[in-house]
Amino acid sequence: AQSVTQLDSQVPVFEEAPVELRCNYSSSVSVYLFWYVQYPNQGLQLLLKYLSGSTLVKGINGFEAEFNKSQTSFHLRKPSVHISDTAEYFCAVRTNNAGNMLTFGGGTRLMVKP
Amino acid sequence: DAGVIQSPRHEVTEMGQEVTLRCKPISGHDYLFWYRQTMMRGLELLIYFNNNVPIDDSGMPEDRFSAKMPNASFSTLKIQPSEPRDSAVYFCASRPGTGYNEQFFGPGTRLTVL
């Protein structure tokens, strides 16, 4: 079975600073990887996804993530954050042998300070 | 499209009462998922349907929980009797058929059981 670990439960950062949110997964088969964002009192929205091809994936709101198969990681980055990026971020994985289910990490709360 | 619609957005009930949460998936989507989100356990998949048929209900916590999908445009999650530990945000998500990997989430129902 696959699992997803988000190493940081909270990441405080100042506005306009760069940020990296870490995600590691465990799976013995090919994976599809996702980052979702959840703003307060809202549902989850897809930020970006890796299905195949280029390991550097660009998403909405200036976010990008890099798939690293050897390190089984899919870290999310943004070069300069805004106050409006304050939210909870979830990494998720789907494998070919897991049917149609996504397995989510525990989430990372990004807190952008002025 | 209005996206995934959930009702009610907030529900407060007393222990022992029956609770019914409702979901309308995006039109044309073949898959529907029910999730529960709590601080302690994060985001958990409860059950999912494909073409109105329940495929995997291994995440349903116990017999007090039941889910139905009588047609392609409507699903319910019922808790009877409800308990304080059922307090959580319940999300419904849908996605198109095979080949599409992204799930689209509703805004959630915040359930409080007193």
Short mmCIF file of C-alpha atoms in Angstrom, two decimals, chain A residues 1-4 26-27 29-34 36 51 91-105, chain B residues 31-35 43-50 53-60 93-98 100-103 105:
data_model
loop_
_atom_site.label_atom_id
_atom_site.label_comp_id
_atom_site.label_asym_id
_atom_site.label_seq_id
_atom_site.Cartn_x
_atom_site.Cartn_y
_atom_site.Cartn_z
CA ALA A 1 0.00 0.00 0.00
CA GLN A 2 1.12 3.53 -0.67
CA SER A 3 1.62 6.21 1.94
CA VAL A 4 2.37 9.92 1.88
CA SER A 26 6.23 5.18 -0.49
CA SER A 27 5.17 2.95 -3.31
CA VAL A 29 4.84 0.85 -8.42
CA SER A 30 4.37 3.83 -10.69
CA VAL A 31 2.62 6.77 -9.13
CA TYR A 32 0.61 9.81 -10.02
CA LEU A 33 1.24 12.73 -7.67
CA PHE A 34 -0.86 15.73 -6.76
CA TYR A 36 -4.02 20.34 -3.43
CA LEU A 51 1.28 12.03 -14.38
CA CYS A 91 0.17 16.09 -1.14
CA ALA A 92 -1.59 13.04 -2.58
CA VAL A 93 -0.61 9.92 -4.48
CA ARG A 94 -2.45 7.48 -6.66
CA THR A 95 -0.92 4.23 -7.89
CA ASN A 96 -1.99 2.03 -10.76
CA ASN A 97 -2.86 -0.80 -8.43
CA ALA A 98 -4.87 1.30 -5.97
CA GLY A 99 -7.96 1.54 -8.05
CA ASN A 100 -9.20 5.08 -8.14
CA MET A 101 -8.25 6.11 -4.66
CA LEU A 102 -6.01 8.97 -3.66
CA THR A 103 -3.94 8.72 -0.50
CA PHE A 104 -3.39 12.08 1.15
CA GLY A 105 -0.61 13.29 3.39
CA TYR B 31 -16.82 8.63 -9.76
CA LEU B 32 -17.95 10.01 -6.44
CA PHE B 33 -15.92 10.00 -3.23
CA TRP B 34 -16.80 10.74 0.40
CA TYR B 35 -14.01 11.94 2.71
CA LEU B 43 -8.26 13.50 5.37
CA GLU B 44 -9.68 9.97 5.18
CA LEU B 45 -11.49 8.31 2.29
CA LEU B 46 -14.71 6.76 3.54
CA ILE B 47 -16.26 5.27 0.39
CA TYR B 48 -16.33 5.75 -3.34
CA PHE B 49 -18.78 4.96 -6.12
CA ASN B 50 -18.33 4.26 -9.81
CA VAL B 53 -22.18 1.45 -7.53
CA PRO B 54 -20.17 1.38 -4.27
CA ILE B 55 -16.69 0.10 -5.08
CA ASP B 56 -14.74 0.42 -1.85
CA ASP B 57 -16.27 1.14 1.54
CA SER B 58 -13.34 -0.05 3.61
CA GLY B 59 -12.93 3.42 5.06
CA MET B 60 -16.40 3.57 6.56
CA ALA B 93 -15.54 14.80 -4.54
CA SER B 94 -16.17 13.64 -8.08
CA ARG B 95 -14.14 12.96 -11.17
CA PRO B 96 -14.68 11.90 -14.75
CA GLY B 97 -14.10 8.35 -15.96
CA THR B 98 -10.91 6.42 -16.58
CA TYR B 100 -8.74 11.52 -15.71
CA ASN B 101 -6.97 11.64 -12.38
CA GLU B 102 -8.05 14.87 -10.76
CA GLN B 103 -10.79 14.83 -8.17
CA PHE B 105 -13.98 18.67 -4.24
#
